[in-house]
Short mmCIF file of C-alpha atoms in Angstrom, two decimals:
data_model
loop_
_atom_site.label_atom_id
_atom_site.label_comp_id
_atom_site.label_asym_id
_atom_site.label_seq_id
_atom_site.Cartn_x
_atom_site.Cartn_y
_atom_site.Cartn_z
CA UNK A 271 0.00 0.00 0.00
CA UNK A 272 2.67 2.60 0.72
CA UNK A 273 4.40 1.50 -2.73
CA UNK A 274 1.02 3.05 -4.08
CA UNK A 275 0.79 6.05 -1.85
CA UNK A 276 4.43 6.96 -2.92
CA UNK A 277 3.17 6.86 -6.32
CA UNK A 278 -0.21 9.32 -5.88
CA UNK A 279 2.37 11.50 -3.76
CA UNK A 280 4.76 11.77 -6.74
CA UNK A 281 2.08 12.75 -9.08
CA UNK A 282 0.72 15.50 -6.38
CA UNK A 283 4.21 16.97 -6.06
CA UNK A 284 4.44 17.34 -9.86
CA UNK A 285 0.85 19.23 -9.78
CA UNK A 286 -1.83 16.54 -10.55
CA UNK A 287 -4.23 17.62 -7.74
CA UNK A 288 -6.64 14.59 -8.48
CA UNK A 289 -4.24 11.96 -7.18
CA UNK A 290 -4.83 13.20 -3.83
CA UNK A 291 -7.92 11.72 -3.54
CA UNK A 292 -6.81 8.42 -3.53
CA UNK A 293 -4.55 9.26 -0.53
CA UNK A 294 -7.82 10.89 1.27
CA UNK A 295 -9.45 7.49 0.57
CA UNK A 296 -6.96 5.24 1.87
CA UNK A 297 -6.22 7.42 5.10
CA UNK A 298 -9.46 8.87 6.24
CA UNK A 299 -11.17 6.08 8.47
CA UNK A 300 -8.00 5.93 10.42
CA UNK A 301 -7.50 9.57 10.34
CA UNK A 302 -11.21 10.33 11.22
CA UNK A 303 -11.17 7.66 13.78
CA UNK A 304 -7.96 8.77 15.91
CA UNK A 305 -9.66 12.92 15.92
CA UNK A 306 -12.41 11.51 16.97
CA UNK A 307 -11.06 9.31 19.86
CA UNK A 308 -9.09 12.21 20.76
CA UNK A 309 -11.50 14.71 20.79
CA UNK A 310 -15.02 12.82 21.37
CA UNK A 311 -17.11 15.04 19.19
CA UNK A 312 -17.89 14.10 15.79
CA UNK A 313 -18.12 17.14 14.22
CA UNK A 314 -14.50 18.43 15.64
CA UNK A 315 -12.72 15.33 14.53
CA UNK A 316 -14.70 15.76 10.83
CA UNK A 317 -12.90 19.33 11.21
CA UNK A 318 -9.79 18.62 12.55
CA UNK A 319 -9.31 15.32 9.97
CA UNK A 320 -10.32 17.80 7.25
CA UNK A 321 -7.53 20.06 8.24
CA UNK A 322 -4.92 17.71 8.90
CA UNK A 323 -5.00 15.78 5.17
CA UNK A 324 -5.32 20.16 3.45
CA UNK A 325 -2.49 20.36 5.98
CA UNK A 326 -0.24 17.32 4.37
CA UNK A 327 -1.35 18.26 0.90
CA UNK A 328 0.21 22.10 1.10
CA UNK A 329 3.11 20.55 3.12
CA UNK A 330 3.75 17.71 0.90
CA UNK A 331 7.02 18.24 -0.16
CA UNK A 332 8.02 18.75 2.89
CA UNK A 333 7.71 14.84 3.33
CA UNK A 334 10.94 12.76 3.70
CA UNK A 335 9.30 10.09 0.93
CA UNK A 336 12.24 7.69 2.33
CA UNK A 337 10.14 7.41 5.99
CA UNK A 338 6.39 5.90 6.65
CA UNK A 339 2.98 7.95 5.06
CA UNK A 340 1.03 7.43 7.50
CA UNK A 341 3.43 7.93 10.57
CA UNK A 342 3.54 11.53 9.02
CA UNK A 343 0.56 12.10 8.95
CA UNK A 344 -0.84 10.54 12.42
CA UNK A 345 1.70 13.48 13.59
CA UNK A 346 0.06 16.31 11.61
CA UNK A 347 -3.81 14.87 12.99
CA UNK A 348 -2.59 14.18 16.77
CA UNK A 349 -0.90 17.87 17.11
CA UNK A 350 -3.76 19.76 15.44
CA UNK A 351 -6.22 17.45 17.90
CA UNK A 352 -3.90 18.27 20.89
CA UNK A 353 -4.16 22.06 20.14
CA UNK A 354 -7.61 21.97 19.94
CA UNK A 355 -7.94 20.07 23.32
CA UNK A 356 -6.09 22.90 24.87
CA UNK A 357 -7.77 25.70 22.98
CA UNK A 358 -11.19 24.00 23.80
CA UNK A 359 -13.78 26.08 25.28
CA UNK A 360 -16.79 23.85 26.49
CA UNK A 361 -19.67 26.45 25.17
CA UNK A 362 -17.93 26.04 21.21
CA UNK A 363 -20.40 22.58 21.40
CA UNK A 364 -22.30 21.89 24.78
CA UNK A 365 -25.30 24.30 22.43
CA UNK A 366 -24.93 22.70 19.59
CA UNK A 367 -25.76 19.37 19.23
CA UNK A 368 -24.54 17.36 16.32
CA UNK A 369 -26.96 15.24 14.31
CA UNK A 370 -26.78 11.86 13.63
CA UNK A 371 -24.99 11.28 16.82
CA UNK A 372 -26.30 9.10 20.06
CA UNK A 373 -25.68 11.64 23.34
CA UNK A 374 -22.07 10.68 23.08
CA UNK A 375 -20.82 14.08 22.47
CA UNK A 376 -22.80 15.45 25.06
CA UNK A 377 -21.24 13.04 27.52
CA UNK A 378 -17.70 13.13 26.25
CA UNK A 379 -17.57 17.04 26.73
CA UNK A 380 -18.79 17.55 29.43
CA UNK A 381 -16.76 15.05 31.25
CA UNK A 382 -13.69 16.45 30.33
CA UNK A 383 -14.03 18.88 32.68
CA UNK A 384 -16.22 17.14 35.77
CA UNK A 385 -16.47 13.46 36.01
CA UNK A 386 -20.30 12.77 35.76
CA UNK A 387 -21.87 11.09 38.75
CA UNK A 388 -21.51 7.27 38.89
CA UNK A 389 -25.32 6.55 38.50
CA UNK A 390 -25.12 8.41 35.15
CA UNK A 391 -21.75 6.34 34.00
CA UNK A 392 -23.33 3.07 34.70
CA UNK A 393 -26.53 3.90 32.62
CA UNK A 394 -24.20 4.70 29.99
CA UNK A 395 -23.91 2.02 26.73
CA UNK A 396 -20.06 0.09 26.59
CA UNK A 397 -19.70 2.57 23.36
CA UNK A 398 -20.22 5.28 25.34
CA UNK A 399 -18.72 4.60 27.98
CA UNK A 400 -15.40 4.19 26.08
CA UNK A 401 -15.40 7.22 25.16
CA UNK A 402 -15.94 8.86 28.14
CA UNK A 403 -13.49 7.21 29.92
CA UNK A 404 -10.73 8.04 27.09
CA UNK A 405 -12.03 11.43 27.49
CA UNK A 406 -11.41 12.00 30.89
CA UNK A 407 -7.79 10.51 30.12
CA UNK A 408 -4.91 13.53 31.19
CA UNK A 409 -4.19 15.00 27.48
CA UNK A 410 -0.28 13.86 27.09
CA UNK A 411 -1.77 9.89 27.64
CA UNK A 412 -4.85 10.52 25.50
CA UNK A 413 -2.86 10.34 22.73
CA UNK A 414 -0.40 7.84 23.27
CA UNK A 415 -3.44 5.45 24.64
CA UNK A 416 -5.55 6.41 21.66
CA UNK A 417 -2.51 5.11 19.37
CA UNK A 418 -1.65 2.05 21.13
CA UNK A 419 -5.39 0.71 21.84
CA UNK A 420 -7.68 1.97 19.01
CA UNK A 421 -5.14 2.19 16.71
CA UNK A 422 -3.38 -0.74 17.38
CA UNK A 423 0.10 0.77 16.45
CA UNK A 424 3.03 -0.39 17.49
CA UNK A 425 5.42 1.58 20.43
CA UNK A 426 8.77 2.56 18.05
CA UNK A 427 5.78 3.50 15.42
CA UNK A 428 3.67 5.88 18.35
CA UNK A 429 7.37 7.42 19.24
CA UNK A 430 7.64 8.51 15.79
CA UNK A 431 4.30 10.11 15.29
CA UNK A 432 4.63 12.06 18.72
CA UNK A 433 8.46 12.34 18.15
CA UNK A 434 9.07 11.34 21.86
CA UNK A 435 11.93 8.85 22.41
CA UNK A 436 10.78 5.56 23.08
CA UNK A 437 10.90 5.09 27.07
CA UNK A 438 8.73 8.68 27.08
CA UNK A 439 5.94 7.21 25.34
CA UNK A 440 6.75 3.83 27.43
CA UNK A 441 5.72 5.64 30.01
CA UNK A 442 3.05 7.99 28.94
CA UNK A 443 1.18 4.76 27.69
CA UNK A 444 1.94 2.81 31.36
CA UNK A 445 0.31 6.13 32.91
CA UNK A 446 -2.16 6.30 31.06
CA UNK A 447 -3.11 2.66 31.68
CA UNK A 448 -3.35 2.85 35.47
CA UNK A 449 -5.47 6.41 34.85
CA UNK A 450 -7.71 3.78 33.70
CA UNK A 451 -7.71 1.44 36.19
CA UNK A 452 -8.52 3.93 38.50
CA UNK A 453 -10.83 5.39 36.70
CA UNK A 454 -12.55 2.02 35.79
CA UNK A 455 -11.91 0.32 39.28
CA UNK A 456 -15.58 -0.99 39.44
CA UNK A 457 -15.79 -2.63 35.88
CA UNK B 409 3.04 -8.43 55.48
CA UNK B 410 5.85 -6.96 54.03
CA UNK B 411 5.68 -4.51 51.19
CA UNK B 412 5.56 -5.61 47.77
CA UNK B 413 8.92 -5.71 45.34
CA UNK B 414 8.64 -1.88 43.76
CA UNK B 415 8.97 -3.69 40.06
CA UNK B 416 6.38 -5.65 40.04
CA UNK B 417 4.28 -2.71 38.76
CA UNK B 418 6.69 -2.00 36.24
CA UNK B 419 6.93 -6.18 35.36
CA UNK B 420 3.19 -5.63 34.60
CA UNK B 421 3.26 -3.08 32.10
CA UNK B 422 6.14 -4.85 30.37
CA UNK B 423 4.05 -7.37 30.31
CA UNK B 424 0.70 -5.60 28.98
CA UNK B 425 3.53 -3.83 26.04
CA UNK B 426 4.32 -7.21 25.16
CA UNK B 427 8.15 -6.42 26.57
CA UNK B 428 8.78 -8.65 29.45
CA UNK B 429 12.17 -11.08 29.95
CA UNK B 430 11.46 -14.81 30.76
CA UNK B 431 13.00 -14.08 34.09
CA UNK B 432 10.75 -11.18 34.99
CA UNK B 433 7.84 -12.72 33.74
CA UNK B 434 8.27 -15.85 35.81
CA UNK B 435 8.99 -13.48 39.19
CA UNK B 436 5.66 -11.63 38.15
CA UNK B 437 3.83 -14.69 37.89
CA UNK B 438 5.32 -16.10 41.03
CA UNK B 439 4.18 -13.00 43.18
CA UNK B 440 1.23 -12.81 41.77
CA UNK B 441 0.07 -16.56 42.74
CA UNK B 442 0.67 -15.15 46.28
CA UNK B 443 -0.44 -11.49 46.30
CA UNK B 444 -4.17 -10.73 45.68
CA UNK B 445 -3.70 -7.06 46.08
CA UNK B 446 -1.50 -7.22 42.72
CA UNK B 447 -3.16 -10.21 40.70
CA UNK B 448 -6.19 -7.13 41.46
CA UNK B 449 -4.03 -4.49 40.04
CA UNK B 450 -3.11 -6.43 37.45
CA UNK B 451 -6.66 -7.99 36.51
CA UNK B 452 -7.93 -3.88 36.64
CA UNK B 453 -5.16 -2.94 33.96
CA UNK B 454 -5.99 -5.51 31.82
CA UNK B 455 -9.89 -5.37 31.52
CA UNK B 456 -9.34 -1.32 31.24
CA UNK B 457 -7.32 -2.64 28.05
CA UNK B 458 -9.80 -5.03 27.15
CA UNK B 459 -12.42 -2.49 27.45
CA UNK B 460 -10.77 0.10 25.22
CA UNK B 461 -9.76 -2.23 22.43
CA UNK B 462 -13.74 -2.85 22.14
CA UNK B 463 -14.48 0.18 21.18
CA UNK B 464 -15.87 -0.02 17.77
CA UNK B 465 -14.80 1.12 14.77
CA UNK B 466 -15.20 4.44 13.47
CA UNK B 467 -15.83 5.60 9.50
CA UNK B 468 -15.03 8.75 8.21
CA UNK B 469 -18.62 10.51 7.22
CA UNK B 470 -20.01 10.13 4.11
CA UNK B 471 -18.59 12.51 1.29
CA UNK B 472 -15.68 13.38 3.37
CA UNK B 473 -12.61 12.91 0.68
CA UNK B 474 -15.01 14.95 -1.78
CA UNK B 475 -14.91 17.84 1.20
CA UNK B 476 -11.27 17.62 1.40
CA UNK B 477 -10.80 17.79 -2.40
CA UNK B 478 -12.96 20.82 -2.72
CA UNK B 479 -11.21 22.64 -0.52
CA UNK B 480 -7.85 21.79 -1.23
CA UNK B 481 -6.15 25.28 -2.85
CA UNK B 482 -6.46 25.88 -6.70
CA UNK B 483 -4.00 23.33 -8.26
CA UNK B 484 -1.53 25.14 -11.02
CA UNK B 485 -2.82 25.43 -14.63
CA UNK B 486 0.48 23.70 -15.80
CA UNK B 487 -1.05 20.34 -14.18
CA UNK B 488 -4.41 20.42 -15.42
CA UNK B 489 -3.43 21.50 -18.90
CA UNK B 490 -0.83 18.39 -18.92
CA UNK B 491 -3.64 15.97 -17.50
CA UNK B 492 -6.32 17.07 -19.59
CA UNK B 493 -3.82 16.56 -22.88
CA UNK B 494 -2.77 13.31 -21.70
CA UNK B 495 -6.60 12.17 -21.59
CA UNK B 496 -7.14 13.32 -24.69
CA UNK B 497 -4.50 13.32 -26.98
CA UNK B 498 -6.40 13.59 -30.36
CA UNK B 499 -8.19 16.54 -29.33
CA UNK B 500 -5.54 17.95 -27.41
CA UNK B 501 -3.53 17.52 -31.05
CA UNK B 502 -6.61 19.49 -33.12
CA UNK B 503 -6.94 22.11 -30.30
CA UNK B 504 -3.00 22.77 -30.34
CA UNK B 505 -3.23 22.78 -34.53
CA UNK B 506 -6.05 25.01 -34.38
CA UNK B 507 -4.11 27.78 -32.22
CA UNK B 508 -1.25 27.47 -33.66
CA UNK B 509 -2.94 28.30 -37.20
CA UNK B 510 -5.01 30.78 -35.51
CA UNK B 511 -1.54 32.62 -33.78
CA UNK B 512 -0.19 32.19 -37.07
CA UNK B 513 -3.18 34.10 -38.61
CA UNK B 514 -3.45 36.43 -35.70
CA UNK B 515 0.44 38.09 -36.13
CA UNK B 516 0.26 37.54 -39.98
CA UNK B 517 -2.98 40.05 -39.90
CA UNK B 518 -1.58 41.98 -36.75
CA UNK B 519 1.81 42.88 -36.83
CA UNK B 520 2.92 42.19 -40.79
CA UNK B 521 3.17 45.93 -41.13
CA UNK B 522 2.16 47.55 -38.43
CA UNK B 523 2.71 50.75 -40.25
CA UNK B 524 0.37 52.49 -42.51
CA UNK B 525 0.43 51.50 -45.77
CA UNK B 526 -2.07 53.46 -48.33
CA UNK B 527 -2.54 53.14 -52.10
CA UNK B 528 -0.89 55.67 -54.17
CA UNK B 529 -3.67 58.03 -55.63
CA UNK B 530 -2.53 61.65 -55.95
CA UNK B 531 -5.50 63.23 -54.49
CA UNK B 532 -5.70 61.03 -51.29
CA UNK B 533 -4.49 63.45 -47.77
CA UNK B 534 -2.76 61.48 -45.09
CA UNK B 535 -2.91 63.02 -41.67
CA UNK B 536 -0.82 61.06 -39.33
CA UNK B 537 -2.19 57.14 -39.67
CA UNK B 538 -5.68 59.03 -41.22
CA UNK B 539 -6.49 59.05 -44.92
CA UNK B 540 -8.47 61.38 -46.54
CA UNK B 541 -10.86 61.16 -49.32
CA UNK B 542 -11.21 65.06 -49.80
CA UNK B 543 -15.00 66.37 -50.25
CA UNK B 544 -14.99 67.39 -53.82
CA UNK B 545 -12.30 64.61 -54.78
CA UNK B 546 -12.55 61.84 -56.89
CA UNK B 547 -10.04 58.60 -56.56
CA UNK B 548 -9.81 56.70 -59.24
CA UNK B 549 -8.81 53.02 -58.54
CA UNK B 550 -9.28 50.61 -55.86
CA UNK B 551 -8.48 52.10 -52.53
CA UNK B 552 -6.42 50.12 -50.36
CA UNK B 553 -5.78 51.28 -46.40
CA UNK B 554 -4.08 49.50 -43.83
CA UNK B 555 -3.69 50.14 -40.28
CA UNK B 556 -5.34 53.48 -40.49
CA UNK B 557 -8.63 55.32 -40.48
CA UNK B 558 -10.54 55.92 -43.79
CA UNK B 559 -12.14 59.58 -43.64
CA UNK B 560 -14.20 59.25 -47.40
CA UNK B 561 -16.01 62.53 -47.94
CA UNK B 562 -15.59 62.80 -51.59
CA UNK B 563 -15.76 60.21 -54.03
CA UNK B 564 -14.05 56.97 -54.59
CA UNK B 565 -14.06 55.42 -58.34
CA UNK B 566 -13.37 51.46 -57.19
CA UNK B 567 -13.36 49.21 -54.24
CA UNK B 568 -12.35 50.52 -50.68
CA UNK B 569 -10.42 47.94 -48.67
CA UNK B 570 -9.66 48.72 -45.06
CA UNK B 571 -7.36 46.29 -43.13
CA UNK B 572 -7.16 46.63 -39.46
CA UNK B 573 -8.39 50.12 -39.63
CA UNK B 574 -11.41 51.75 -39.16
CA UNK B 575 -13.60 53.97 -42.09
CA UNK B 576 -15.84 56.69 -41.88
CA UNK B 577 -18.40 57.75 -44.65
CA UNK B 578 -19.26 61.50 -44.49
CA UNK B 579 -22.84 62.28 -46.12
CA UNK B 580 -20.78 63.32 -49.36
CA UNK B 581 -18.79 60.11 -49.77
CA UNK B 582 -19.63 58.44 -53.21
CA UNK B 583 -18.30 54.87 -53.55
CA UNK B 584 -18.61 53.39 -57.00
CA UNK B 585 -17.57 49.39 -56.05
CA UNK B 586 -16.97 47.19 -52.96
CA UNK B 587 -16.57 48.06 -49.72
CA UNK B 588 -14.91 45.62 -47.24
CA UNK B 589 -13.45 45.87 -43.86
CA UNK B 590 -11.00 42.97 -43.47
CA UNK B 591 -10.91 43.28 -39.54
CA UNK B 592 -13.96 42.59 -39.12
CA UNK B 593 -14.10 38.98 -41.14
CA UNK B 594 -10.79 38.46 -39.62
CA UNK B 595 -12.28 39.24 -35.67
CA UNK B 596 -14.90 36.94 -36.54
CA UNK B 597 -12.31 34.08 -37.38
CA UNK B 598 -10.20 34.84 -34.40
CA UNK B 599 -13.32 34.63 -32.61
CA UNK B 600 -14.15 31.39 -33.68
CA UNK B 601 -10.99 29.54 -33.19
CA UNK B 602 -10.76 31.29 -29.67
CA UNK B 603 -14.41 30.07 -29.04
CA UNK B 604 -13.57 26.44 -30.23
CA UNK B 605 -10.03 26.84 -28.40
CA UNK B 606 -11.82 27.50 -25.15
CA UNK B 607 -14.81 25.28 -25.47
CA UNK B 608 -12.53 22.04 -25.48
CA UNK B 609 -9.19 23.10 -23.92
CA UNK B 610 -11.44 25.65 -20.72
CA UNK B 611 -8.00 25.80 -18.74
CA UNK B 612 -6.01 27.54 -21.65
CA UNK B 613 -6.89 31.11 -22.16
CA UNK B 614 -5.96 32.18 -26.05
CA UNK B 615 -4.03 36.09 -26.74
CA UNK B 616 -6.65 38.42 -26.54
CA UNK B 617 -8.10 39.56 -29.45
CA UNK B 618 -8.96 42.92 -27.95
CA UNK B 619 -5.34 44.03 -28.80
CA UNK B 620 -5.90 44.41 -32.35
CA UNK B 621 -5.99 48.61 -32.82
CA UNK B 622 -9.29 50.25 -32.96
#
């Protein structure tokens, strides 16, 4: 797949726009799904997913074609995802509610900022309740859990993307994990 | 009950990365046989795992890559023009014939002379690039004017050709055979080969024809 992806990049870099698409296609599920793990809102992570493949395509040559695609651009979705978790302000969506989705959102931001009561959390579906419980992870785990456990990747390939050496993200991810625990202790 | 071994904690997330010696394993399953409080810790860590790698998987929205390709900025004309000839080369062949001819044409008719050039009849004036026909006059002969204005206010025994110019006919003018303004078939055929130019090749913008002097 990347033998391809090298390809459509080539014929970007010389100017043929359309060959992008193809690039979109293979990368956007993954994309999409790591904004919105990161940010629990489905209309952010549309925006922020949006952003980050206009980002690789103006920054293209920029990209060392000897390293991994998609490593570069997990980094270019997980930074614009992190400063939008710090810029956050809770009223830019608690008022508007985004169709199509199942109270999720609504959970997921608010309980970034106060834990919702335990009655509440065990009403909640295991879906939901996934999210909320990445969402209340500290922001410098989020990501490194949301790589290693939705995305599957592996450690030296999480490293890369948040260019942290190895035992750094070793450690974020073992943090991260017992947040978890704790915050799960009565699953 | 004494304390447990400070790395046992550690052990366990080796273990959860996938990272963990033989020999650490083995001391991490040995203290866990006898410790509840850690096989606990250790039983939390791994259903919070367990519990995250269920959460199902999430698509992109519908018509999302067609988003990101409209708003991607304007590609450069170079691109499109070398895509769109390499889709269609037969066309891209007659369109490139078509404006060549037509540029051909266009600086042929345009810029041949550039000067003005008048047929010799005694009687005709020539102010700057204007010609004269003289109320009163009479030219005999065709009348040939290029790249200049025609003033006719007398009388003109033959045809009147103006080429790239322009021609004015006073009430007195008289004019005994043809008159033709080769500019204006010639605009017309420029404006056809632009129109066909641009109706197949839409990215390539022909010379204007507006240059041509008034």
């Amino acid at each position: 797949m990347e033998d391809i992806v090298k390809k459509r990049i080539k014929q970007v870099l010389k100017g043929d726009q359309s060959a992008f698409e193809e690039i979109v296609s293979l990368y956007q599920n993954r994309l999409y799904q790591v904004c919105y793990r990161m940010l629990g809102n489905r209309h952010e992570a549309e925006d922020i997913a949006q952003e980050a493949f206009i980002r690789a395509y103006i920054n293209l040559h920029t990209f060392d074609q000897k390293r991994k695609f998609s490593t570069w651009l997990y980094r270019i979705a997980t930074n614009l995802c992190i400063d939008r978790i710090r810029k956050k302000k809770p009223d830019t969506f608690l008022d508007a509610p985004v169709p199509g989705t199942d109270g999720l959102d609504h959970y997921s931001s608010l309980a970034h900022d106060a834990p919702l009561p335990e009655e509440e959390v065990e009403k909640m579906e295991q879906q939901e309740r996934v999210q909320y419980e990445i969402s209340r992870l500290p922001d410098k785990y989020r990501s490194a859990i949301v790589l290693r456990y939705i995305e599957e990747l592996p450690l030296q390939e999480i490293s890369e993307i948040l260019e942290l050496p190895l035992g750094t993200v070793k450690t974020r991810i073992h943090r991260g994990r017992e947040a978890l625990r704790k915050q799960m202790k009565k699953l | 009950m004494k304390p447990c071994p400070e790395e046992i904690v550690q052990y366990m997330h080796d273990y959860l990365d996938g990272e963990i010696t033989r020999r650490d394993e083995q001391i991490l399953k040995e203290h866990l046989e006898k410790c509840p409080d850690c096989q606990e810790h250790m039983d939390q860590l791994s259903r919070s795992v367990a519990f995250l790698s269920s959460a199902s998987h999430i698509e992109a929205p519908e018509g999302f890559s067609s988003r990101i390709m409209a708003s991607l900025p304007k590609e450069r004309q170079s691109a499109g023009l070398r895509r769109w000839f390499g889709r269609h080369p037969m066309l891209a062949a007659v369109a490139m014939f078509m404006l060549l001819a037509g540029i051909t044409l266009f600086s042929n008719f345009n810029t041949s002379d550039g000067q003005l050039a008048v047929s010799t009849q005694p009687n005709l004036v020539i102010e700057g690039n204007k010609v004269i026909v003289p109320e009163g006059e009479k030219v005999e002969g065709d009348l040939f004017v290029r790249n200049g204005e025609l003033h006719i206010e007398g009388e003109v025994e033959g045809d009147v050709t103006v080429i790239n110019g322009s021609k004015y006919m006073a009430s007195t003018a008289v004019v005994s055979g043809r008159i033709e303004e080769i500019d204006r078939a010639f605009e017309w055929l420029w404006y056809t080969i632009k129109s066909g130019i641009k109706d197949g090749l839409s990215v390539f913008e022909g010379p204007d024809a507006g240059d041509e002097e008034e």
